[in-house]
Tab-separated table of C-alpha atoms and ligand atoms in Angstrom:
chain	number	residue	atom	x	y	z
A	344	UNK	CA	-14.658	9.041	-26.513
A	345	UNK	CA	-11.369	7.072	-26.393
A	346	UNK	CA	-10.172	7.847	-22.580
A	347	UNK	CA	-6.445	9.336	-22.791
A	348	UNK	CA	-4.887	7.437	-19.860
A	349	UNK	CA	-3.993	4.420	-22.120
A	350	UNK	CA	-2.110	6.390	-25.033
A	351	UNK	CA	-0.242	8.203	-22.370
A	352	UNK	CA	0.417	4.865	-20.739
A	353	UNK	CA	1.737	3.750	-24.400
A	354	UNK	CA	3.913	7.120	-24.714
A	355	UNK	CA	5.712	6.581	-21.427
A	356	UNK	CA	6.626	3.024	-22.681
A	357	UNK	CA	8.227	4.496	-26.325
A	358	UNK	CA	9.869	7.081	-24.030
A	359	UNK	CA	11.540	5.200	-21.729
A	360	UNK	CA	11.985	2.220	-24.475
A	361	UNK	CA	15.393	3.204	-25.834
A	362	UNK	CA	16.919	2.694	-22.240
A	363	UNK	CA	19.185	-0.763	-22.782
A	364	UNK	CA	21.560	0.095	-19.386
A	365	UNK	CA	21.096	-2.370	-16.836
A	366	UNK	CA	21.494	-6.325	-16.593
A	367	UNK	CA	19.124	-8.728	-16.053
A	368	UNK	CA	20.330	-10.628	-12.696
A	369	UNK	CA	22.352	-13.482	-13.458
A	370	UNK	CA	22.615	-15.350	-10.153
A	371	UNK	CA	19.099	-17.523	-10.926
A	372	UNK	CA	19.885	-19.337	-13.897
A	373	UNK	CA	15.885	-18.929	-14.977
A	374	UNK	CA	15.928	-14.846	-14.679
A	375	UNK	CA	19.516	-14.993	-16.484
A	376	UNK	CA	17.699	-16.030	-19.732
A	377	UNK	CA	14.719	-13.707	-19.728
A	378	UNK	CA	14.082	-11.530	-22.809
A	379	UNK	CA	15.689	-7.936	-21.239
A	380	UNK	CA	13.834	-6.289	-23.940
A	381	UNK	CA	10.298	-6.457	-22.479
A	382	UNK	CA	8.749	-3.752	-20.995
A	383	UNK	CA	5.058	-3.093	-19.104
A	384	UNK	CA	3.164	-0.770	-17.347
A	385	UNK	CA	-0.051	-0.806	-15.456
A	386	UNK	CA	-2.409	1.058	-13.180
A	387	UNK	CA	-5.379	0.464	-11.144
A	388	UNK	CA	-7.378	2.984	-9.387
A	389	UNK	CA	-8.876	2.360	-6.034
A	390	UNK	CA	-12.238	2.209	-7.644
A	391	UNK	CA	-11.193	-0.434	-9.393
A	392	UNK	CA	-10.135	0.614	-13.094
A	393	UNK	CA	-7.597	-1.124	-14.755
A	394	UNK	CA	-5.163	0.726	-17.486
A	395	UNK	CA	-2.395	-1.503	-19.338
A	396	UNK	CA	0.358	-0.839	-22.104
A	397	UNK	CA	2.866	-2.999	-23.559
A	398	UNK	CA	4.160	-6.339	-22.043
A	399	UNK	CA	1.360	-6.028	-18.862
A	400	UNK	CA	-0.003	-9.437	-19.823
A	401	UNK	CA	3.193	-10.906	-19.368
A	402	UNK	CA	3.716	-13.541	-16.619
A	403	UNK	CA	7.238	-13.420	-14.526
A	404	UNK	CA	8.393	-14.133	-10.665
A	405	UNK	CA	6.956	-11.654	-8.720
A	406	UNK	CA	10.211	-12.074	-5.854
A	407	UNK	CA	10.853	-9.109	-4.102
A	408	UNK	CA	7.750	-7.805	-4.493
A	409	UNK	CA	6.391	-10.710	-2.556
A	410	UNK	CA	8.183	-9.168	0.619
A	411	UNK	CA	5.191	-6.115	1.281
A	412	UNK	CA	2.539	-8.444	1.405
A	413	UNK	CA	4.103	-11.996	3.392
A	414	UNK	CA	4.698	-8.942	6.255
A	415	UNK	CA	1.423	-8.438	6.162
A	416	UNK	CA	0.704	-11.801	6.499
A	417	UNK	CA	2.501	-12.328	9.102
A	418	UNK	CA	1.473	-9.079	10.905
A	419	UNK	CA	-2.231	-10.350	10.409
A	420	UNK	CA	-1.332	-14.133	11.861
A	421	UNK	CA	0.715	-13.017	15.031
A	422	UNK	CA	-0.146	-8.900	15.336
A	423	UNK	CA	2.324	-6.007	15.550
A	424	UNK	CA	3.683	-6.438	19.065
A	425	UNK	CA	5.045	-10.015	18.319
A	426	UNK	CA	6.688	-9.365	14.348
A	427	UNK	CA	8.621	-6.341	15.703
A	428	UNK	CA	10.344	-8.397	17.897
A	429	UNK	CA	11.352	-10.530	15.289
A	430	UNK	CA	11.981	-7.496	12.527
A	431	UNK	CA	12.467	-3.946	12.836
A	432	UNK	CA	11.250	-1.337	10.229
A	433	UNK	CA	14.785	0.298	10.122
A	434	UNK	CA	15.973	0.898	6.643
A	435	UNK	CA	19.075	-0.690	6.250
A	436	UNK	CA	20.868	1.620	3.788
A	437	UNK	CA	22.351	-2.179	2.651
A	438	UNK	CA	22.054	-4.271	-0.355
A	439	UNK	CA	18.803	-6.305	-0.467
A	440	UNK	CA	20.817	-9.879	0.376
A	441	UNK	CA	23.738	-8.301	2.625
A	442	UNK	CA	24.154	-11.009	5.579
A	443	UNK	CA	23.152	-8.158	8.549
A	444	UNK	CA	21.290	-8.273	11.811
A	445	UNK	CA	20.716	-5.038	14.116
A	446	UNK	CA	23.071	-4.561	16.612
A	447	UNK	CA	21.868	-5.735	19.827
A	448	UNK	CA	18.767	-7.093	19.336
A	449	UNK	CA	20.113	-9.831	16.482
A	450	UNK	CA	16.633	-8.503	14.410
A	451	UNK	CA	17.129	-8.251	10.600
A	452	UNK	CA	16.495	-4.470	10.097
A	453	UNK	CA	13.677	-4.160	7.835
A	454	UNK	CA	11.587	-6.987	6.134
A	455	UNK	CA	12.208	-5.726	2.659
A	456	UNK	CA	15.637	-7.191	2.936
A	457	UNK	CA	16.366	-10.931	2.553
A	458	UNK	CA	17.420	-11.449	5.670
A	459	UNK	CA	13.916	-10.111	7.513
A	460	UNK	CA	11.838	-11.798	4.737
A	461	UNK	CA	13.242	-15.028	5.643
A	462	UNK	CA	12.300	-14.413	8.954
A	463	UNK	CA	8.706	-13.183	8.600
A	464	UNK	CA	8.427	-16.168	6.008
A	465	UNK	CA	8.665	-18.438	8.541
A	466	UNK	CA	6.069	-16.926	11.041
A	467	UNK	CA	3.258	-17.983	8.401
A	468	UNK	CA	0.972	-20.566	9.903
A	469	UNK	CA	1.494	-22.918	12.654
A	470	UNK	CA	5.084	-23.871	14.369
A	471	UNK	CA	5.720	-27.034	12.716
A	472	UNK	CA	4.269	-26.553	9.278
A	473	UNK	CA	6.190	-27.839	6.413
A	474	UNK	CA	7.322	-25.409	3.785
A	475	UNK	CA	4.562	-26.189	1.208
A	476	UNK	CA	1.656	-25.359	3.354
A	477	UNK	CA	3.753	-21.909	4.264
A	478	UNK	CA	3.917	-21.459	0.693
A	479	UNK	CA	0.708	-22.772	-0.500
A	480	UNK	CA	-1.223	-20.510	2.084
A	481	UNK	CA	0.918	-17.594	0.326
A	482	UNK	CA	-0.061	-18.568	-3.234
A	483	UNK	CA	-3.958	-18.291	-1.659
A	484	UNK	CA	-3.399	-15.096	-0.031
A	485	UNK	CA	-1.843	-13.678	-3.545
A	486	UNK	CA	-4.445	-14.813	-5.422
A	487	UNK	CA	-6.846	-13.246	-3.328
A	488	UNK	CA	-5.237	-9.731	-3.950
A	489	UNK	CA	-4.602	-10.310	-7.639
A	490	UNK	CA	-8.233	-11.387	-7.994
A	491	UNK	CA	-7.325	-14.504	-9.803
A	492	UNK	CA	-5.547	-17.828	-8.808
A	493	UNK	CA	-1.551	-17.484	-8.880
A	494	UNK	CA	0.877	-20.061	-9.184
A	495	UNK	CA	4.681	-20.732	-8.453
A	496	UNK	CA	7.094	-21.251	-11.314
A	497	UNK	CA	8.557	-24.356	-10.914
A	498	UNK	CA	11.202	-24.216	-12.987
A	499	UNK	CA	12.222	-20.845	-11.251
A	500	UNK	CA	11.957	-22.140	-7.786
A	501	UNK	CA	14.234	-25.080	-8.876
A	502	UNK	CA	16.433	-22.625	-10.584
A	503	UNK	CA	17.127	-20.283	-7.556
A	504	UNK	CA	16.651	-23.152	-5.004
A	505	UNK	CA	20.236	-24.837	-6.862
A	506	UNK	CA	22.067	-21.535	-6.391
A	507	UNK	CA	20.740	-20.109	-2.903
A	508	UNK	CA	23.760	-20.060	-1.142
A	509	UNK	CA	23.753	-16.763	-0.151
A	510	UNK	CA	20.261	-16.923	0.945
A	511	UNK	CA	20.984	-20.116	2.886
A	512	UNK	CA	23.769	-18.014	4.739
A	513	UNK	CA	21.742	-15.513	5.614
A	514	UNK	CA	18.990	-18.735	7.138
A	515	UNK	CA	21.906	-19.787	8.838
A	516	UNK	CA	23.247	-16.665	10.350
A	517	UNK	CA	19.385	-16.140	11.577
A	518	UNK	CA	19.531	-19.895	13.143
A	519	UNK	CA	22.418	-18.536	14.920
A	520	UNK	CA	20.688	-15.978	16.536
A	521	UNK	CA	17.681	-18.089	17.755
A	522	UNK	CA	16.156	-15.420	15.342
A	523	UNK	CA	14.020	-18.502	13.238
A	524	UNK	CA	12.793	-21.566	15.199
A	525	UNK	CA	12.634	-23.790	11.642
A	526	UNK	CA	14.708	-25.769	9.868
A	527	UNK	CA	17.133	-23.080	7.813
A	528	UNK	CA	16.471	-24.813	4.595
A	529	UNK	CA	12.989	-25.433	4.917
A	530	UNK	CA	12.637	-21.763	5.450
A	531	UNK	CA	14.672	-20.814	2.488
A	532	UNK	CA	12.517	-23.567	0.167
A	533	UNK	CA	9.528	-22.182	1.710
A	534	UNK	CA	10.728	-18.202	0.801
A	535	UNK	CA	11.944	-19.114	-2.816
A	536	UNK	CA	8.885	-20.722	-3.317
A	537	UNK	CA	6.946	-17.592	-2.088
A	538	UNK	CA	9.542	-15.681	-4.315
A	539	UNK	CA	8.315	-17.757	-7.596
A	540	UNK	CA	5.091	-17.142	-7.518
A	541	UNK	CA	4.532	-15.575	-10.958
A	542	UNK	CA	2.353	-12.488	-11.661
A	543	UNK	CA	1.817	-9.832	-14.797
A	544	UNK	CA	2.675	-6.443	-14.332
A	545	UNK	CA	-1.667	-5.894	-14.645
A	546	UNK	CA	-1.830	-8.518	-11.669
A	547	UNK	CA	1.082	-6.328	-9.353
A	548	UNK	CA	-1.106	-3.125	-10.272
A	549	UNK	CA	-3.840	-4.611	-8.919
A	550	UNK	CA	-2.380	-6.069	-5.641
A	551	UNK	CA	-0.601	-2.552	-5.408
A	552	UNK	CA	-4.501	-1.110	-5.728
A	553	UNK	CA	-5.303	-3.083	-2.714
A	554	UNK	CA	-2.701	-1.635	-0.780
A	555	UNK	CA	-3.384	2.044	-1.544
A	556	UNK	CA	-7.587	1.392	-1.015
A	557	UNK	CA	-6.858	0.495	2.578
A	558	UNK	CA	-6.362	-3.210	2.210
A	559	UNK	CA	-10.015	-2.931	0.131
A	560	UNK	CA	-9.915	-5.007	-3.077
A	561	UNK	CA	-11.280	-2.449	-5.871
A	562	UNK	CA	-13.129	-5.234	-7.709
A	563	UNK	CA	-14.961	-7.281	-4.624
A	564	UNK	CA	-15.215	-4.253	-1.928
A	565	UNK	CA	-13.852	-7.633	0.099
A	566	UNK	CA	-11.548	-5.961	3.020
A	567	UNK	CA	-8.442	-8.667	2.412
A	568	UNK	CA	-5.760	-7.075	4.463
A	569	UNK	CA	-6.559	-4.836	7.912
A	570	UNK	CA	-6.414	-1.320	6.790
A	571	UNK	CA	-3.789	-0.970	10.104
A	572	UNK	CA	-1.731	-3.200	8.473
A	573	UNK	CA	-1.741	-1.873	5.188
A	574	UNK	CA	-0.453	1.556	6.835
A	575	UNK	CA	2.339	-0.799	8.048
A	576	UNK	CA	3.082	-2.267	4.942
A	577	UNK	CA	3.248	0.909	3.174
A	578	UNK	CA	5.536	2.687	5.780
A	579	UNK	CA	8.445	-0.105	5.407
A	580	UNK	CA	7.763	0.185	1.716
A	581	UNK	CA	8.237	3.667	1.740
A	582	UNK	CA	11.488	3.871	3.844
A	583	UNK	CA	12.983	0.425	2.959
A	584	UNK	CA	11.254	-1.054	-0.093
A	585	UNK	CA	14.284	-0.003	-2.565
A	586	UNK	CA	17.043	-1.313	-0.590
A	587	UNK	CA	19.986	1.223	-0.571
A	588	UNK	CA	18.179	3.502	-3.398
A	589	UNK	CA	15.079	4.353	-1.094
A	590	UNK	CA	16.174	7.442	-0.069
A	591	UNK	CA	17.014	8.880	-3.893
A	592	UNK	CA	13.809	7.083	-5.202
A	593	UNK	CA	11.295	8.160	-2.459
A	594	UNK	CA	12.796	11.992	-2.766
A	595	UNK	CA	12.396	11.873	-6.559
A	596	UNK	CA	9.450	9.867	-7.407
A	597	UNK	CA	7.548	9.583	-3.717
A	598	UNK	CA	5.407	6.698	-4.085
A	599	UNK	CA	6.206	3.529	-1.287
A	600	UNK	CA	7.543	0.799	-3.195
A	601	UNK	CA	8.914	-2.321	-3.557
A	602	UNK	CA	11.070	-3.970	-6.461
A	603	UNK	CA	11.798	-7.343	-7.648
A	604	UNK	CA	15.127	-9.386	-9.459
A	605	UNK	CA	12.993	-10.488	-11.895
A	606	UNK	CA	12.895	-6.560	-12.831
A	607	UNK	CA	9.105	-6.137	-11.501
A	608	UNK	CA	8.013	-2.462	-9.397
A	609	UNK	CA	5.059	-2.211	-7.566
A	610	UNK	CA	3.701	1.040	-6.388
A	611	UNK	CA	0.796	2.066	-4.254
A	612	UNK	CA	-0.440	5.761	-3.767
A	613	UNK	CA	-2.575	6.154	-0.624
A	614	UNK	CA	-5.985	6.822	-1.743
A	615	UNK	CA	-5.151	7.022	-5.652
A	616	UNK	CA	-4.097	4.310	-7.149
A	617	UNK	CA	-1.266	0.977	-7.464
A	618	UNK	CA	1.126	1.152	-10.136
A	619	UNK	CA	3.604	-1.270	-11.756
A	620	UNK	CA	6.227	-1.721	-14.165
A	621	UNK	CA	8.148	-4.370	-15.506
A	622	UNK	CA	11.569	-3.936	-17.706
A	623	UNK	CA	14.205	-7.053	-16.595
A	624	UNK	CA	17.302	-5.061	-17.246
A	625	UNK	CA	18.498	-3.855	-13.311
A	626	UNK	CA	20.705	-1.153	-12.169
A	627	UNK	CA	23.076	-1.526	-9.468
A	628	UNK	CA	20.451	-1.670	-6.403
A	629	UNK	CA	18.963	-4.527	-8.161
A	630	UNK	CA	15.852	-2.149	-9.598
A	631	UNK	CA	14.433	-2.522	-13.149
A	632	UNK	CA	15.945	0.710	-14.771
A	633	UNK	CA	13.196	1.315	-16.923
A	634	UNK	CA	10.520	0.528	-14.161
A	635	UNK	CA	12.607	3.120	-12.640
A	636	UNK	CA	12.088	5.702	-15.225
A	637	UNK	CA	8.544	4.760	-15.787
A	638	UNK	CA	7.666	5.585	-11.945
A	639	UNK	CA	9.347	8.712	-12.401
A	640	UNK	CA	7.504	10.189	-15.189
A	641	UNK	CA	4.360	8.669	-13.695
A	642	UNK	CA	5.011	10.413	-10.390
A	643	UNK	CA	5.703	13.766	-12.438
A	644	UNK	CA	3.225	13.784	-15.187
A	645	UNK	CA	0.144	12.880	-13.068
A	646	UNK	CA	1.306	14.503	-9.883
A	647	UNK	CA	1.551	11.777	-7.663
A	648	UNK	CA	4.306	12.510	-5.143
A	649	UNK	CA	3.117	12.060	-2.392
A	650	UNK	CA	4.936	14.811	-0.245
A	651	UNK	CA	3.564	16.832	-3.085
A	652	UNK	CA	0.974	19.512	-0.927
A	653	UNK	CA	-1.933	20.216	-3.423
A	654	UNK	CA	-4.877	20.032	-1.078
A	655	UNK	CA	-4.355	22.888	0.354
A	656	UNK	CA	-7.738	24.609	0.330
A	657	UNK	CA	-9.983	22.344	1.491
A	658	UNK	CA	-13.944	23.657	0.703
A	659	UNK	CA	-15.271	21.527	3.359
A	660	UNK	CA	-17.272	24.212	4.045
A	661	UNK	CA	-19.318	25.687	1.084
A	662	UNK	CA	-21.840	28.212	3.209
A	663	UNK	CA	-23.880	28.774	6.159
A	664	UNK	CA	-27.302	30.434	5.553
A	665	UNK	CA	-30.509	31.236	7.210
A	666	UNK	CA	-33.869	29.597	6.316
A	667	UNK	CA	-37.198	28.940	7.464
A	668	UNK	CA	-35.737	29.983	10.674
A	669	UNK	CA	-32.654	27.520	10.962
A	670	UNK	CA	-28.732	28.302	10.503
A	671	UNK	CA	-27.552	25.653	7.936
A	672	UNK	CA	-24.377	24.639	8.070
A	673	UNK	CA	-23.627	22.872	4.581
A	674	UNK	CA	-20.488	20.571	4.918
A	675	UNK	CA	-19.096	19.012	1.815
A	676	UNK	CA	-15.689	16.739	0.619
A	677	UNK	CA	-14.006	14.496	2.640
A	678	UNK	CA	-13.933	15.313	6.324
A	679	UNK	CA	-10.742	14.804	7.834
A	680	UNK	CA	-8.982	16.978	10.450
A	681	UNK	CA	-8.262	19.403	8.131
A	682	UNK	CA	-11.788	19.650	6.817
A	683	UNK	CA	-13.053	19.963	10.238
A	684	UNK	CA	-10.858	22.534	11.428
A	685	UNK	CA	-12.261	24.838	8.912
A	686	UNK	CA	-16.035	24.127	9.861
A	687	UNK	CA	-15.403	24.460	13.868
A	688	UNK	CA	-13.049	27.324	13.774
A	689	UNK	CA	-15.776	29.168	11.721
A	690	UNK	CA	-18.516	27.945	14.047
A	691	UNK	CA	-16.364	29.601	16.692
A	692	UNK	CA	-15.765	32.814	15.232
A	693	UNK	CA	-18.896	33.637	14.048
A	694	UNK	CA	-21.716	31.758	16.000
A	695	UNK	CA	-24.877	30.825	14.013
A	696	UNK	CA	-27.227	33.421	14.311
A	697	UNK	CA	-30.496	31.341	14.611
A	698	UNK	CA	-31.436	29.041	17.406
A	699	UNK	CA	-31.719	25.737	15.358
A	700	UNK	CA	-28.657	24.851	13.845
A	701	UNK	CA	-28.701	22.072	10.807
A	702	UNK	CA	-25.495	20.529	9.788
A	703	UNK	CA	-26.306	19.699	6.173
A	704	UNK	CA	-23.666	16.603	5.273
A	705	UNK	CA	-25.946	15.736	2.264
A	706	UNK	CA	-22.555	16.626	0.133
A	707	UNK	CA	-19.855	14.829	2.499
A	708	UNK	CA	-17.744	11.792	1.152
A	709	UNK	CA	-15.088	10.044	3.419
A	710	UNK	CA	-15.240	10.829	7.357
A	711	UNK	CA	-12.361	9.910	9.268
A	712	UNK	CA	-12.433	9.019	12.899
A	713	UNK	CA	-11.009	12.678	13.718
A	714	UNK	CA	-13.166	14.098	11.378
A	715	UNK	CA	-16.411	12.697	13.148
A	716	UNK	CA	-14.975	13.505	16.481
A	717	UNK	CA	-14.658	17.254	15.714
A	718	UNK	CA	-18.038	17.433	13.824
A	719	UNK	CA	-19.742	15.713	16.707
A	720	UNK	CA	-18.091	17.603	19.658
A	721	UNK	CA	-18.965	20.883	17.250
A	722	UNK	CA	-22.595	19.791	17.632
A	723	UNK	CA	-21.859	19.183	21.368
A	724	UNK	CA	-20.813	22.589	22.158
A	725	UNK	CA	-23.408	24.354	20.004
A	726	UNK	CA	-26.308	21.940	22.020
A	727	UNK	CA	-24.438	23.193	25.570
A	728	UNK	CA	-24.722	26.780	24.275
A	729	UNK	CA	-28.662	26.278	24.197
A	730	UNK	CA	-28.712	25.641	20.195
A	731	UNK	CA	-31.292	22.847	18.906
A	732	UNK	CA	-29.156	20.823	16.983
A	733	UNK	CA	-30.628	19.067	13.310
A	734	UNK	CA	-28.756	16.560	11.262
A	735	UNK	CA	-29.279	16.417	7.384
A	736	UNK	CA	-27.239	13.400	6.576
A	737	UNK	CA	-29.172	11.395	3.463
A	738	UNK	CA	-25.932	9.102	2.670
A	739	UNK	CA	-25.713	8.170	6.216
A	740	UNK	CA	-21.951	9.643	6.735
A	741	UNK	CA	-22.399	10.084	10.190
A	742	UNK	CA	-23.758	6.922	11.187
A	743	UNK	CA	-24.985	6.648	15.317
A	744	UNK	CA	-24.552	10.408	16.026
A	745	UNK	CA	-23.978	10.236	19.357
A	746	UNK	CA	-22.798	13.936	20.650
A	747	UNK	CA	-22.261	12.601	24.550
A	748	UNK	CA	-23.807	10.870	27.086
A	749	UNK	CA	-26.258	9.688	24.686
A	750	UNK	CA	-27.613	12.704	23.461
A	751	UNK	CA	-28.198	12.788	19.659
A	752	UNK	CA	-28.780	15.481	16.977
A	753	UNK	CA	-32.367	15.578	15.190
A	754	UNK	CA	-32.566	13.037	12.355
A	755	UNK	CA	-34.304	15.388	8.861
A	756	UNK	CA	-35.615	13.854	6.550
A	757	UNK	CA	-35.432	16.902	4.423
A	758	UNK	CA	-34.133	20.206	4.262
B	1349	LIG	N1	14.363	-14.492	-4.614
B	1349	LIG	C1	15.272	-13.381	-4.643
B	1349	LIG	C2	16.374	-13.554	-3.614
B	1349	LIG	O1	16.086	-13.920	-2.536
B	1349	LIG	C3	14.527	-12.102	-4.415
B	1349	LIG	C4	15.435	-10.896	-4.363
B	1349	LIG	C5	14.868	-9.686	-5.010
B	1349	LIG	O2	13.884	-9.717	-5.713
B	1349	LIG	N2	15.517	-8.563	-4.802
B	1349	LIG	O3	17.523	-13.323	-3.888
């Protein structure tokens, strides 16, 4: 069988193909010449499966989109408490390159705009370091998340470099403030370099697919960004990533983004799956129009809003029944709070009748830290109310069951 996701993937691009509104930015002389007509899409699930259509092969500057993931650089080099003093995670409401700092504290608002990614830029590795070994340990960190090795443009950094006077303002204004401790133009070099790094639309879907698995990389298992972070990350994306269109495009379309001039969109679905698109014609914001329309009909065709409430109904717990003289308790699906709710508010109303209890997780996936809390304190209270408590747990979801002070269910082997 041929699977369906990559003729869909090839009807979304004919769809959205007739779209010529937009213009490709014109204030790098390199993006002012690309072809407008190209046009890519690409997805990668968290387990690791890659689906491509149309220009996905495709290499352009990934700019922008470089912003998500030098924050969480710098949020893995220095740790929350320091970055936020440096940048808030206010959106802005502004134009991605508006010369702004928050009122009172001097911070750049959000580090999706220019302003806070020159700032975080320049809190990569060690005070002192020139620009190239800022950029160069960027280029190793994006390679590491594409799952190949990456590469700045450098006719594109030369390009943008001759023309950055707004960005150089911006440096300057941040000097002012005491806001950067580097040379302005050193950090501008060092953030257009970072800016010309050049991806496909596959590689962005697959550095989006590291985001939503947690900071996991689908292909290696390898855990390359803190799964804290990534939460983070995806929070700014989700409130700032589009500049002054977040608001419309996170109502409409609900996945945390973040674009790029070059006319890149990367995408990342908690739990599901990072998505990109790549059309260089822009609309006002300074997003790809048809990336634009591609997310949408992504978001509605495979339901992936994410304010979107379809698991409601959780069967986390399939039944409880009586043998050989034990109540069994069989728990299945991910166990979040949810999940456990259902399971401990039944174990509450209706007490299990015999006095061994089994919890049967032979059929549980994912357990979150709240999750194991609830199931273990369930296990707890059933022990203090004279129960003998057994643990079925094959896959090991419940690793060191420790129900308090040390005290630990029975370990089956079998049912
Ligand atoms: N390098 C670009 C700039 O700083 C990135 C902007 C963008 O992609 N929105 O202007």
């Amino acid at each position: 069988m041929k699977t369906p996701i990559s003729d869909y993937l090839v009807e979304i691009l004919d769809a959205v193909r007739a779209d010529d509104s937009g213009e490709v930015a014109s204030y790098i002389p390199t993006l002012a010449q690309a072809d407008p007509d190209q046009l890519g899409v690409a997805m990668t699930t968290v387990f690791g499966r890659t689906y491509t259509a149309g220009d996905a092969d495709t290499e352009f500057t990934i700019q922008s989109m470089s912003k998500p993931f030098a924050f969480a650089a710098a949020l893995w080099e220095h740790g929350e408490d320091d970055v936020e003093k440096i940048v808030g995670t206010e959106p802005s409401g502004e134009a991605f390159n508006e010369l702004s700092l928050e009122s009172g504290t001097h911070r750049p608002k959000n580090p999706m705009i220019n302003v806070g990614a020159l700032a975080i830029h320049q809190m990569i590795g060690d005070p002192g370091d020139s620009w190239t070994v800022r950029s160069d340990k960027l280029v190793k960190f994006f390679s590491a998340l594409a799952g190949r090795q990456l590469r700045v443009d450098e006719d594109a950094f030369e390009s943008e470099i001759g023309s950055a006077h707004r960005n150089l303002s911006i440096a300057h204004m941040l000097a002012a403030y005491n806001m950067i401790d580097t040379n302005p133009e050193d950090v501008v070099r060092g953030y257009t370099a970072q800016c010309s790094i050049l991806v496909s639309t596959r590689d962005i879907a697959m550095m989006a697919a590291v985001l939503a698995a947690g900071g996991v990389s689908p292909v290696t298992g390898a855990q390359v960004v803190a799964r804290p972070i990534v939460r983070q990350v995806l929070s700014v994306m989700a409130t700032s990533g589009m500049y002054d269109e977040a608001g419309e495009w996170f109502t409409e379309v609900g996945i945390p983004a973040k674009s790029g001039v070059a006319g890149g969109i990367l995408g990342a679905l908690p739990g599901q799956v990072g998505l990109a698109a790549f059309s260089p014609r822009l609309n006002d914001h300074g997003n790809s129009v048809r990336g634009t329309a591609l997310f949408r009909r992504l978001s509605n065709d495979m339901g992936l809003h994410l304010m979107d409430a379809q698991a409601i109904g959780s069967r986390a717990l399939r039944a409880v029944v009586s043998e050989k003289g034990r109540s069994v308790i069989q728990i299945q699906g991910p166990i979040n709070f949810t999940a456990a709710e259902i399971v401990v508010n039944r174990l509450a109303q209706t007490p299990p009748s015999e006095s061994s209890v089994v919890f049967d997780v032979s059929r549980v996936g994912m357990v979150n830290e709240i999750g194991r809390r609830m199931m273990l304190e369930a296990m707890r209270r059933l022990n203090l109310d004279g129960k003998t408590v057994l643990l079925y747990d094959p896959e090991n979801s419940f690793p060191d069951p420790d129900i308090g002070g040390g005290v630990k269910p029975e370990i089956l082997s079998e049912l």
